[in-house]
GROMACS .gro file of C-alpha atoms in nm:
model
  475
    1MET     CA    1  -0.672  -4.619  -3.367
    2PRO     CA    2  -1.015  -4.594  -3.523
    3ARG     CA    3  -1.330  -4.834  -3.591
    4ARG     CA    4  -1.577  -4.815  -3.823
    5HIS     CA    5  -1.849  -4.605  -3.641
    6ILE     CA    6  -2.209  -4.702  -3.731
    7ARG     CA    7  -2.485  -4.575  -3.577
    8VAL     CA    8  -2.895  -4.670  -3.648
    9THR     CA    9  -3.201  -4.498  -3.560
   10GLY     CA   10  -3.540  -4.642  -3.577
   11ALA     CA   11  -3.804  -4.794  -3.278
   12PRO     CA   12  -3.654  -5.121  -3.141
   13GLU     CA   13  -3.930  -5.369  -3.289
   14ALA     CA   14  -3.775  -5.230  -3.617
   15PRO     CA   15  -3.649  -5.513  -3.846
   16LEU     CA   16  -3.273  -5.390  -3.793
   17ARG     CA   17  -3.292  -5.322  -3.427
   18ALA     CA   18  -3.431  -5.635  -3.377
   19ALA     CA   19  -3.162  -5.827  -3.578
   20LEU     CA   20  -2.915  -5.626  -3.372
   21THR     CA   21  -3.087  -5.790  -3.049
   22ALA     CA   22  -3.090  -6.137  -3.191
   23LEU     CA   23  -2.714  -6.102  -3.317
   24ARG     CA   24  -2.578  -6.039  -2.947
   25THR     CA   25  -2.784  -6.336  -2.812
   26GLU     CA   26  -2.638  -6.511  -3.101
   27LEU     CA   27  -2.264  -6.405  -2.989
   28GLY     CA   28  -2.325  -6.466  -2.626
   29VAL     CA   29  -2.291  -6.101  -2.513
   30ALA     CA   30  -2.386  -5.998  -2.207
   31ALA     CA   31  -2.471  -5.669  -2.062
   32SER     CA   32  -2.542  -5.773  -1.688
   33PHE     CA   33  -2.243  -5.785  -1.460
   34PRO     CA   34  -2.228  -6.040  -1.189
   35PRO     CA   35  -2.377  -5.922  -0.837
   36GLU     CA   36  -2.036  -5.913  -0.715
   37ALA     CA   37  -1.857  -5.726  -0.963
   38LEU     CA   38  -2.136  -5.433  -0.918
   39ALA     CA   39  -2.094  -5.446  -0.501
   40GLU     CA   40  -1.689  -5.377  -0.544
   41ALA     CA   41  -1.796  -5.128  -0.815
   42GLU     CA   42  -1.988  -4.964  -0.520
   43ARG     CA   43  -1.681  -4.925  -0.299
   44ALA     CA   44  -1.531  -4.595  -0.275
   45PRO     CA   45  -1.203  -4.546  -0.450
   46ARG     CA   46  -0.828  -4.486  -0.330
   47PHE     CA   47  -0.784  -4.110  -0.380
   48PRO     CA   48  -0.417  -3.998  -0.491
   49SER     CA   49  -0.227  -3.757  -0.232
   50HIS     CA   50  -0.158  -3.508  -0.505
   51ASP     CA   51  -0.418  -3.202  -0.547
   52ALA     CA   52  -0.450  -3.058  -0.908
   53THR     CA   53  -0.810  -2.977  -0.866
   54ASP     CA   54  -0.728  -2.620  -0.943
   55ILE     CA   55  -0.637  -2.701  -1.315
   56PRO     CA   56  -0.943  -2.595  -1.538
   57PHE     CA   57  -0.947  -2.916  -1.714
   58PHE     CA   58  -1.245  -3.017  -1.986
   59THR     CA   59  -1.315  -3.323  -2.159
   60LEU     CA   60  -1.395  -3.348  -2.533
   61ASP     CA   61  -1.621  -3.622  -2.658
   62PRO     CA   62  -1.934  -3.702  -2.873
   63PRO     CA   63  -2.224  -3.539  -2.684
   64THR     CA   64  -2.402  -3.822  -2.586
   65SER     CA   65  -2.072  -4.003  -2.410
   66THR     CA   66  -2.075  -4.020  -2.081
   67ASP     CA   67  -1.788  -4.290  -2.040
   68LEU     CA   68  -1.511  -3.995  -2.024
   69ASP     CA   69  -1.138  -4.147  -2.034
   70GLN     CA   70  -0.936  -3.851  -2.066
   71ALA     CA   71  -0.937  -3.469  -1.964
   72MET     CA   72  -0.715  -3.198  -2.064
   73HIS     CA   73  -0.588  -2.894  -1.978
   74LEU     CA   74  -0.348  -2.690  -2.303
   75SER     CA   75  -0.104  -2.378  -2.152
   76ARG     CA   76   0.189  -2.206  -2.310
   77GLN     CA   77   0.501  -2.291  -2.147
   78GLY     CA   78   0.788  -2.073  -2.255
   79THR     CA   79   0.835  -2.044  -2.624
   80GLY     CA   80   0.638  -2.398  -2.637
   81TYR     CA   81   0.361  -2.527  -2.468
   82ARG     CA   82   0.242  -2.777  -2.197
   83VAL     CA   83  -0.008  -3.060  -2.213
   84ARG     CA   84  -0.183  -3.205  -1.916
   85TYR     CA   85  -0.386  -3.488  -2.010
   86ALA     CA   86  -0.570  -3.670  -1.731
   87ILE     CA   87  -0.650  -4.056  -1.761
   88ALA     CA   88  -0.931  -4.211  -1.599
   89ASP     CA   89  -0.788  -4.378  -1.291
   90VAL     CA   90  -0.943  -4.719  -1.331
   91ALA     CA   91  -0.690  -4.917  -1.104
   92ALA     CA   92  -0.801  -4.675  -0.753
   93PHE     CA   93  -1.131  -4.869  -0.838
   94VAL     CA   94  -1.054  -5.247  -0.910
   95VAL     CA   95  -0.920  -5.443  -0.666
   96PRO     CA   96  -0.605  -5.692  -0.863
   97SER     CA   97  -0.781  -6.056  -0.916
   98GLY     CA   98  -1.115  -5.943  -0.743
   99PRO     CA   99  -1.440  -5.947  -0.892
  100LEU     CA  100  -1.439  -5.668  -1.091
  101ASP     CA  101  -1.060  -5.770  -1.264
  102ARG     CA  102  -1.214  -6.079  -1.288
  103GLU     CA  103  -1.522  -5.953  -1.529
  104ALA     CA  104  -1.293  -5.720  -1.717
  105HIS     CA  105  -1.044  -5.989  -1.817
  106ARG     CA  106  -1.337  -6.174  -1.953
  107ARG     CA  107  -1.497  -5.894  -2.125
  108VAL     CA  108  -1.114  -5.730  -2.243
  109THR     CA  109  -1.324  -5.426  -2.461
  110THR     CA  110  -1.597  -5.230  -2.484
  111LEU     CA  111  -1.851  -5.400  -2.761
  112TYR     CA  112  -1.990  -5.135  -2.977
  113PHE     CA  113  -2.302  -5.247  -3.141
  114PRO     CA  114  -2.494  -4.977  -3.409
  115ASP     CA  115  -2.776  -4.904  -3.186
  116LEU     CA  116  -2.553  -4.976  -2.800
  117ARG     CA  117  -2.282  -5.042  -2.621
  118ILE     CA  118  -2.173  -5.321  -2.402
  119PRO     CA  119  -1.920  -5.147  -2.156
  120LEU     CA  120  -1.590  -5.337  -2.051
  121HIS     CA  121  -1.688  -5.181  -1.669
  122PRO     CA  122  -2.063  -5.119  -1.460
  123ALA     CA  123  -2.207  -4.819  -1.601
  124LEU     CA  124  -2.182  -4.696  -1.221
  125LEU     CA  125  -1.838  -4.679  -1.250
  126SER     CA  126  -1.755  -4.627  -1.642
  127GLU     CA  127  -2.040  -4.375  -1.645
  128GLY     CA  128  -2.015  -4.261  -1.330
  129ALA     CA  129  -1.766  -4.284  -1.053
  130ALA     CA  130  -1.463  -4.342  -1.285
  131SER     CA  131  -1.593  -4.068  -1.539
  132LEU     CA  132  -1.405  -3.771  -1.576
  133LEU     CA  133  -1.727  -3.585  -1.554
  134PRO     CA  134  -1.760  -3.227  -1.488
  135ASP     CA  135  -1.767  -3.087  -1.141
  136ARG     CA  136  -1.680  -3.401  -0.978
  137ASP     CA  137  -1.329  -3.495  -0.791
  138ARG     CA  138  -1.212  -3.811  -0.967
  139PRO     CA  139  -0.900  -3.983  -0.954
  140ALA     CA  140  -0.664  -3.996  -1.247
  141VAL     CA  141  -0.354  -4.059  -1.416
  142LEU     CA  142  -0.171  -3.726  -1.484
  143TRP     CA  143   0.024  -3.665  -1.756
  144THR     CA  144   0.250  -3.354  -1.812
  145ILE     CA  145   0.386  -3.328  -2.121
  146ASP     CA  146   0.630  -3.043  -2.241
  147LEU     CA  147   0.651  -2.922  -2.606
  148ASP     CA  148   0.897  -2.709  -2.797
  149GLU     CA  149   0.780  -2.473  -3.070
  150ASP     CA  150   0.712  -2.711  -3.303
  151GLY     CA  151   0.530  -2.979  -3.092
  152ARG     CA  152   0.776  -3.199  -3.010
  153THR     CA  153   0.836  -3.369  -2.687
  154LEU     CA  154   1.058  -3.193  -2.437
  155ALA     CA  155   0.968  -3.373  -2.071
  156VAL     CA  156   0.749  -3.606  -2.001
  157ASP     CA  157   0.583  -3.645  -1.610
  158VAL     CA  158   0.315  -3.890  -1.477
  159ARG     CA  159   0.190  -3.912  -1.178
  160ARG     CA  160  -0.133  -3.980  -0.959
  161ALA     CA  161  -0.350  -3.690  -0.888
  162LEU     CA  162  -0.714  -3.594  -0.810
  163VAL     CA  163  -0.859  -3.380  -1.067
  164ARG     CA  164  -1.167  -3.215  -1.169
  165SER     CA  165  -1.314  -3.131  -1.499
  166ARG     CA  166  -1.443  -2.791  -1.547
  167ALA     CA  167  -1.668  -2.915  -1.922
  168LYS     CA  168  -1.803  -3.153  -2.092
  169LEU     CA  169  -1.730  -3.036  -2.451
  170ASP     CA  170  -1.823  -3.193  -2.765
  171TYR     CA  171  -1.635  -3.163  -3.134
  172ALA     CA  172  -1.884  -2.949  -3.333
  173GLY     CA  173  -1.937  -2.680  -3.011
  174VAL     CA  174  -1.526  -2.679  -2.981
  175GLN     CA  175  -1.520  -2.660  -3.381
  176ARG     CA  176  -1.751  -2.347  -3.425
  177GLU     CA  177  -1.593  -2.193  -3.121
  178ILE     CA  178  -1.242  -2.234  -3.266
  179ASP     CA  179  -1.355  -2.149  -3.621
  180ALA     CA  180  -1.503  -1.848  -3.461
  181GLY     CA  181  -1.246  -1.725  -3.290
  182THR     CA  182  -1.431  -1.697  -2.964
  183ALA     CA  183  -1.255  -2.002  -2.799
  184GLU     CA  184  -1.034  -1.932  -2.457
  185GLU     CA  185  -0.637  -2.001  -2.502
  186PRO     CA  186  -0.681  -2.351  -2.351
  187LEU     CA  187  -0.916  -2.442  -2.596
  188ALA     CA  188  -0.761  -2.230  -2.875
  189LEU     CA  189  -0.419  -2.421  -2.826
  190LEU     CA  190  -0.602  -2.725  -2.888
  191LYS     CA  191  -0.573  -2.646  -3.301
  192GLU     CA  192  -0.233  -2.502  -3.256
  193ILE     CA  193  -0.064  -2.825  -3.098
  194GLY     CA  194  -0.311  -3.042  -3.319
  195GLU     CA  195  -0.195  -2.860  -3.624
  196LEU     CA  196   0.209  -2.892  -3.507
  197ARG     CA  197   0.161  -3.278  -3.416
  198GLU     CA  198  -0.021  -3.356  -3.719
  199ARG     CA  199   0.263  -3.204  -3.907
  200LEU     CA  200   0.530  -3.383  -3.733
  201GLU     CA  201   0.303  -3.735  -3.792
  202VAL     CA  202   0.351  -3.646  -4.171
  203ALA     CA  203   0.726  -3.592  -4.104
  204ARG     CA  204   0.757  -3.924  -3.968
  205GLY     CA  205   0.553  -4.101  -4.205
  206GLY     CA  206   0.252  -4.176  -3.979
  207ILE     CA  207  -0.097  -4.141  -4.074
  208SER     CA  208  -0.424  -4.053  -3.906
  209LEU     CA  209  -0.768  -4.212  -4.071
  210SER     CA  210  -1.021  -3.967  -4.062
  211VAL     CA  211  -1.301  -4.246  -4.008
  212PRO     CA  212  -1.691  -4.121  -4.118
  213GLU     CA  213  -1.946  -4.232  -3.898
  214GLN     CA  214  -2.181  -4.455  -4.108
  215GLU     CA  215  -2.567  -4.352  -4.002
  216ILE     CA  216  -2.811  -4.598  -4.117
  217ILE     CA  217  -3.178  -4.387  -4.160
  218GLU     CA  218  -3.509  -4.544  -4.157
  219ARG     CA  219  -3.752  -4.389  -4.337
  220ASP     CA  220  -4.106  -4.574  -4.418
  221HIS     CA  221  -3.975  -4.935  -4.362
  222THR     CA  222  -3.670  -4.878  -4.566
  223TYR     CA  223  -3.322  -4.762  -4.494
  224GLU     CA  224  -3.114  -4.461  -4.593
  225LEU     CA  225  -2.713  -4.475  -4.586
  226ALA     CA  226  -2.526  -4.115  -4.442
  227TYR     CA  227  -2.214  -4.046  -4.330
  228ARG     CA  228  -2.072  -3.788  -4.062
  229ALA     CA  229  -1.746  -3.682  -4.168
  230PRO     CA  230  -1.552  -3.568  -3.836
  231HIS     CA  231  -1.469  -3.190  -3.778
  232PRO     CA  232  -1.082  -3.126  -3.758
  233ALA     CA  233  -1.118  -3.103  -3.347
  234ASP     CA  234  -1.182  -3.494  -3.387
  235GLY     CA  235  -0.822  -3.495  -3.558
  236TRP     CA  236  -0.660  -3.274  -3.304
  237ASN     CA  237  -0.804  -3.438  -3.024
  238ALA     CA  238  -0.664  -3.759  -3.152
  239GLN     CA  239  -0.283  -3.599  -3.209
  240ILE     CA  240  -0.334  -3.543  -2.797
  241SER     CA  241  -0.388  -3.886  -2.753
  242LEU     CA  242  -0.129  -4.007  -2.971
  243LEU     CA  243   0.110  -3.786  -2.810
  244THR     CA  244   0.038  -3.932  -2.507
  245GLY     CA  245   0.074  -4.290  -2.632
  246MET     CA  246   0.386  -4.206  -2.800
  247ALA     CA  247   0.492  -4.100  -2.490
  248ALA     CA  248   0.407  -4.395  -2.248
  249ALA     CA  249   0.546  -4.621  -2.508
  250ASP     CA  250   0.895  -4.432  -2.480
  251LEU     CA  251   0.862  -4.410  -2.079
  252MET     CA  252   0.859  -4.832  -2.108
  253LEU     CA  253   1.162  -4.878  -2.328
  254ALA     CA  254   1.363  -4.666  -2.091
  255GLY     CA  255   1.207  -4.861  -1.826
  256GLY     CA  256   1.237  -5.190  -1.969
  257THR     CA  257   0.931  -5.350  -1.891
  258GLY     CA  258   0.608  -5.287  -2.107
  259ILE     CA  259   0.318  -5.347  -2.317
  260LEU     CA  260   0.323  -5.170  -2.713
  261ARG     CA  261   0.053  -5.178  -2.921
  262THR     CA  262   0.241  -5.282  -3.282
  263LEU     CA  263   0.143  -5.294  -3.624
  264PRO     CA  264   0.428  -5.434  -3.900
  265THR     CA  265   0.380  -5.275  -4.239
  266ALA     CA  266   0.069  -5.378  -4.417
  267PRO     CA  267   0.154  -5.695  -4.689
  268ASP     CA  268   0.131  -5.638  -5.038
  269GLY     CA  269  -0.196  -5.839  -5.057
  270ALA     CA  270  -0.354  -5.609  -4.815
  271VAL     CA  271  -0.266  -5.267  -5.029
  272GLY     CA  272  -0.342  -5.440  -5.350
  273ARG     CA  273  -0.673  -5.508  -5.216
  274LEU     CA  274  -0.745  -5.181  -5.097
  275ARG     CA  275  -0.582  -5.011  -5.447
  276ARG     CA  276  -0.879  -5.229  -5.578
  277THR     CA  277  -1.131  -5.091  -5.351
  278ALA     CA  278  -1.032  -4.743  -5.447
  279GLN     CA  279  -1.062  -4.792  -5.829
  280ALA     CA  280  -1.375  -4.960  -5.738
  281LEU     CA  281  -1.477  -4.636  -5.609
  282HIS     CA  282  -1.331  -4.411  -5.843
  283ILE     CA  283  -1.068  -4.289  -5.620
  284ASP     CA  284  -0.743  -4.224  -5.810
  285TRP     CA  285  -0.435  -4.345  -5.662
  286PRO     CA  286  -0.113  -4.333  -5.870
  287HIS     CA  287   0.129  -4.596  -5.794
  288HIS     CA  288   0.365  -4.334  -5.706
  289VAL     CA  289   0.162  -4.166  -5.420
  290SER     CA  290   0.171  -4.352  -5.151
  291TYR     CA  291  -0.133  -4.487  -4.908
  292ALA     CA  292  -0.043  -4.194  -4.684
  293GLU     CA  293  -0.045  -3.941  -4.908
  294LEU     CA  294  -0.364  -4.062  -5.058
  295VAL     CA  295  -0.503  -4.058  -4.749
  296ARG     CA  296  -0.448  -3.730  -4.658
  297SER     CA  297  -0.644  -3.580  -5.007
  298LEU     CA  298  -0.941  -3.778  -4.944
  299ASP     CA  299  -1.229  -3.541  -4.832
  300PRO     CA  300  -1.456  -3.783  -4.573
  301HIS     CA  301  -1.776  -3.515  -4.655
  302ARG     CA  302  -1.785  -3.690  -5.014
  303PRO     CA  303  -1.976  -4.061  -4.981
  304HIS     CA  304  -1.752  -4.225  -5.205
  305HIS     CA  305  -1.422  -4.125  -5.021
  306ALA     CA  306  -1.587  -4.143  -4.657
  307ALA     CA  307  -1.648  -4.517  -4.819
  308PHE     CA  308  -1.306  -4.586  -4.868
  309LEU     CA  309  -1.169  -4.439  -4.562
  310GLN     CA  310  -1.403  -4.693  -4.381
  311GLU     CA  311  -1.211  -4.991  -4.577
  312CYS     CA  312  -0.904  -4.821  -4.486
  313THR     CA  313  -0.904  -4.954  -4.168
  314THR     CA  314  -0.886  -5.300  -4.267
  315LEU     CA  315  -0.467  -5.227  -4.293
  316LEU     CA  316  -0.503  -5.234  -3.919
  317ARG     CA  317  -0.591  -5.563  -3.869
  318GLY     CA  318  -0.252  -5.691  -3.805
  319ALA     CA  319  -0.179  -5.488  -3.513
  320GLY     CA  320  -0.129  -5.656  -3.176
  321TYR     CA  321  -0.011  -5.636  -2.825
  322THR     CA  322   0.377  -5.673  -2.738
  323VAL     CA  323   0.529  -5.724  -2.415
  324PHE     CA  324   0.854  -5.693  -2.300
  325ARG     CA  325   1.040  -5.715  -1.968
  326ASP     CA  326   1.404  -5.696  -1.775
  327GLY     CA  327   1.512  -5.476  -2.069
  328ALA     CA  328   1.494  -5.707  -2.339
  329LEU     CA  329   1.362  -5.554  -2.622
  330PRO     CA  330   1.116  -5.694  -2.873
  331PRO     CA  331   1.212  -5.707  -3.255
  332LEU     CA  332   0.912  -5.519  -3.335
  333THR     CA  333   0.837  -5.203  -3.083
  334THR     CA  334   0.669  -4.988  -3.369
  335HIS     CA  335   0.330  -4.905  -3.493
  336SER     CA  336   0.330  -4.865  -3.902
  337ALA     CA  337   0.040  -4.637  -3.885
  338VAL     CA  338   0.199  -4.426  -3.606
  339ALA     CA  339   0.527  -4.438  -3.728
  340ALA     CA  340   0.661  -4.454  -3.394
  341PRO     CA  341   0.666  -4.655  -3.073
  342TYR     CA  342   0.323  -4.618  -2.909
  343ALA     CA  343   0.112  -4.745  -2.641
  344HIS     CA  344  -0.259  -4.794  -2.565
  345CYS     CA  345  -0.282  -4.608  -2.240
  346THR     CA  346  -0.577  -4.315  -2.277
  347ALA     CA  347  -0.903  -4.546  -2.263
  348PRO     CA  348  -0.872  -4.776  -1.951
  349LEU     CA  349  -1.263  -4.727  -1.886
  350ARG     CA  350  -1.327  -4.920  -2.236
  351ARG     CA  351  -1.014  -5.128  -2.288
  352LEU     CA  352  -0.826  -5.358  -2.058
  353ALA     CA  353  -0.467  -5.329  -2.133
  354ASP     CA  354  -0.469  -4.950  -2.053
  355ARG     CA  355  -0.502  -4.996  -1.689
  356TYR     CA  356  -0.219  -5.221  -1.735
  357ALA     CA  357   0.037  -4.927  -1.931
  358SER     CA  358  -0.039  -4.667  -1.688
  359GLU     CA  359   0.073  -4.852  -1.402
  360ILE     CA  360   0.402  -4.948  -1.574
  361CYS     CA  361   0.434  -4.588  -1.668
  362LEU     CA  362   0.373  -4.474  -1.336
  363ALA     CA  363   0.658  -4.706  -1.211
  364ALA     CA  364   0.870  -4.583  -1.462
  365GLY     CA  365   0.821  -4.215  -1.403
  366THR     CA  366   0.897  -4.259  -1.055
  367GLY     CA  367   1.185  -4.520  -1.031
  368ARG     CA  368   0.962  -4.778  -0.806
  369PRO     CA  369   0.914  -5.137  -0.900
  370VAL     CA  370   0.616  -5.226  -1.125
  371PRO     CA  371   0.317  -5.369  -0.893
  372GLU     CA  372   0.332  -5.749  -0.850
  373TRP     CA  373  -0.032  -5.784  -1.017
  374VAL     CA  374   0.105  -5.600  -1.341
  375THR     CA  375   0.406  -5.805  -1.383
  376ALA     CA  376   0.188  -6.161  -1.290
  377ALA     CA  377  -0.041  -6.043  -1.592
  378LEU     CA  378   0.155  -5.927  -1.806
  379ASP     CA  379   0.263  -6.278  -1.997
  380THR     CA  380  -0.099  -6.372  -2.072
  381LEU     CA  381  -0.176  -6.017  -2.157
  382PRO     CA  382  -0.125  -6.017  -2.512
  383ALA     CA  383  -0.356  -6.358  -2.587
  384ARG     CA  384  -0.597  -6.195  -2.385
  385MET     CA  385  -0.623  -5.866  -2.548
  386ALA     CA  386  -0.606  -6.082  -2.923
  387GLU     CA  387  -0.913  -6.276  -2.809
  388GLY     CA  388  -1.092  -5.962  -2.688
  389THR     CA  389  -0.987  -5.789  -3.030
  390ARG     CA  390  -1.110  -6.081  -3.224
  391ARG     CA  391  -1.472  -6.068  -3.058
  392ALA     CA  392  -1.505  -5.700  -3.127
  393GLY     CA  393  -1.372  -5.777  -3.451
  394THR     CA  394  -1.655  -6.051  -3.548
  395VAL     CA  395  -1.915  -5.778  -3.385
  396GLU     CA  396  -1.815  -5.505  -3.603
  397ARG     CA  397  -1.822  -5.746  -3.905
  398GLU     CA  398  -2.146  -5.898  -3.842
  399CYS     CA  399  -2.329  -5.546  -3.760
  400VAL     CA  400  -2.164  -5.437  -4.109
  401ASP     CA  401  -2.345  -5.745  -4.242
  402LEU     CA  402  -2.667  -5.640  -4.109
  403VAL     CA  403  -2.671  -5.316  -4.204
  404GLU     CA  404  -2.591  -5.399  -4.579
  405ALA     CA  405  -2.870  -5.629  -4.596
  406ALA     CA  406  -3.103  -5.396  -4.415
  407LEU     CA  407  -3.005  -5.119  -4.687
  408LEU     CA  408  -3.071  -5.372  -4.988
  409LYS     CA  409  -3.336  -5.587  -4.819
  410ASP     CA  410  -3.613  -5.457  -5.078
  411ARG     CA  411  -3.359  -5.480  -5.404
  412VAL     CA  412  -3.267  -5.833  -5.423
  413GLY     CA  413  -3.290  -5.927  -5.814
  414GLU     CA  414  -3.183  -5.584  -5.890
  415GLU     CA  415  -2.841  -5.542  -6.090
  416PHE     CA  416  -2.550  -5.329  -6.000
  417ASP     CA  417  -2.224  -5.198  -6.135
  418GLY     CA  418  -1.917  -5.302  -5.918
  419TRP     CA  419  -1.556  -5.413  -5.954
  420VAL     CA  420  -1.409  -5.745  -5.806
  421VAL     CA  421  -1.173  -5.631  -5.525
  422ASP     CA  422  -1.118  -5.999  -5.386
  423VAL     CA  423  -1.077  -6.355  -5.518
  424GLU     CA  424  -1.047  -6.663  -5.285
  425GLU     CA  425  -0.752  -6.849  -5.389
  426ARG     CA  426  -0.883  -7.213  -5.387
  427ARG     CA  427  -1.221  -7.119  -5.519
  428PRO     CA  428  -1.157  -6.833  -5.795
  429ALA     CA  429  -1.566  -6.836  -5.836
  430VAL     CA  430  -1.590  -6.657  -5.481
  431GLY     CA  431  -1.467  -6.343  -5.400
  432THR     CA  432  -1.609  -6.002  -5.260
  433VAL     CA  433  -1.757  -5.727  -5.525
  434GLN     CA  434  -1.759  -5.322  -5.442
  435LEU     CA  435  -2.083  -5.136  -5.557
  436GLU     CA  436  -1.985  -4.832  -5.715
  437SER     CA  437  -2.358  -4.735  -5.571
  438PRO     CA  438  -2.473  -4.793  -5.287
  439ALA     CA  439  -2.098  -4.826  -5.159
  440ILE     CA  440  -2.151  -5.149  -4.999
  441ILE     CA  441  -1.932  -5.453  -5.016
  442GLY     CA  442  -2.053  -5.820  -5.071
  443ARG     CA  443  -1.952  -6.177  -5.131
  444ILE     CA  444  -2.028  -6.279  -5.470
  445GLU     CA  445  -2.054  -6.623  -5.572
  446GLY     CA  446  -2.044  -6.738  -5.972
  447THR     CA  447  -1.963  -7.068  -6.155
  448GLU     CA  448  -1.677  -6.922  -6.363
  449ARG     CA  449  -1.349  -6.771  -6.228
  450LEU     CA  450  -1.407  -6.421  -6.090
  451PRO     CA  451  -1.217  -6.105  -6.311
  452LEU     CA  452  -1.000  -5.942  -5.996
  453GLY     CA  453  -0.960  -5.595  -5.989
  454GLU     CA  454  -1.221  -5.576  -6.353
  455ARG     CA  455  -1.574  -5.431  -6.332
  456LEU     CA  456  -1.858  -5.635  -6.351
  457ARG     CA  457  -2.208  -5.637  -6.357
  458VAL     CA  458  -2.374  -5.806  -6.068
  459ARG     CA  459  -2.707  -5.905  -5.917
  460LEU     CA  460  -2.834  -5.900  -5.547
  461THR     CA  461  -2.954  -6.266  -5.473
  462GLN     CA  462  -3.035  -6.209  -5.108
  463ALA     CA  463  -3.021  -5.941  -4.842
  464ASP     CA  464  -3.232  -6.010  -4.524
  465PRO     CA  465  -3.076  -5.859  -4.213
  466GLY     CA  466  -3.322  -6.118  -3.988
  467ALA     CA  467  -3.168  -6.420  -4.175
  468ALA     CA  468  -2.944  -6.382  -4.473
  469LYS     CA  469  -2.579  -6.157  -4.525
  470VAL     CA  470  -2.565  -5.999  -4.890
  471ARG     CA  471  -2.480  -6.175  -5.156
  472PHE     CA  472  -2.421  -6.171  -5.540
  473MET     CA  473  -2.402  -6.322  -5.833
  474PRO     CA  474  -2.264  -6.240  -6.141
  475ALA     CA  475  -2.520  -6.068  -6.378
   0.00000   0.00000   0.00000
């Protein structure tokens, strides 16, 4: 599921870049790996016996990405389609309970800062030997999913295989080829299958967030905020990943053992806050229109719509990992945004749980027992993932605070029009304000009860990316 994408430009010594470096020190985020983990990462992997290198896979990622978790090949199959989705086989490199495994359990996820990322695995693995880079043989977990003419799943096969990607593609280039009608069939089918899966998502009540990337541009020692709207190809690619995650969940549920990504329905309070944010950003949200319908109507190319889509990610904060075993299914098996059972399994280079999910699916698909090293870690994995997710959330929140402070650092004392979108229950003079322009959210502290859901003229009292977060007071 999406996170907020923020990217900054500028020299390393620029105030915002320096503040991000200081933030990593403050949070104790270390980029380096222990020597013993690096030594293990240099060992040769265990190669699978099934050879699928004749299939011309391609990867689809941002142009600068080198940690490539997934490669795909799409083809017609009778009146339907065949989706082959190769996932980097991290377990082929990592020894259970070894130095790499211990370090992965400590890190849990790749951490994304606006200026760099702190990887889950050493770069020589995540951007080298395990990455599905083009023209190199790689061990993979290969999913083969057959679909009918409407995009519904007919059959699923998962096995270990040796694969070889033929091309590293990016979203803009793929979009141009598909729009121009010059894409060859395996790539052209991305649109056809992606749109079928999007229609099925709408029918089951699911919702995919097309979250724009925020870019912070430095010019003459000031910062400007811009958004990069995703291409339709981003969404079609996400549908292939969702398809695989749903197939993984179904395999686990049928096998009686698994780890699902679950999300209960958002509480009324969270939806109410989002409605107030929509009002602040002049987005019309009639009460008879559902959240899913509203999101599908938004245009991420419009800055206020883009800002609202960023805030929509707050409804995903209740997501967690749910373990079950021996056929005892949990009370909640679905992810409310997917509107179906779902599992994280397609990003093992960047997320710890995916390696375990792949092993459970491989066992379920072949009728073999789940490996002991997987079952031994299963009960503690949700807490480990929750801890890592909280850390990633802290990084995201702190980065957003720094970015917003950088954008407003020269405007302390100015007044802005905003809307009060949240008020603390025990301190009704303290809350959150959403500015109309720029589309920034900040803390507001007054001396009287704040008018929740109402427009308010506010004054910026502090904004320093090196020391102080953005703060407002009623004007």
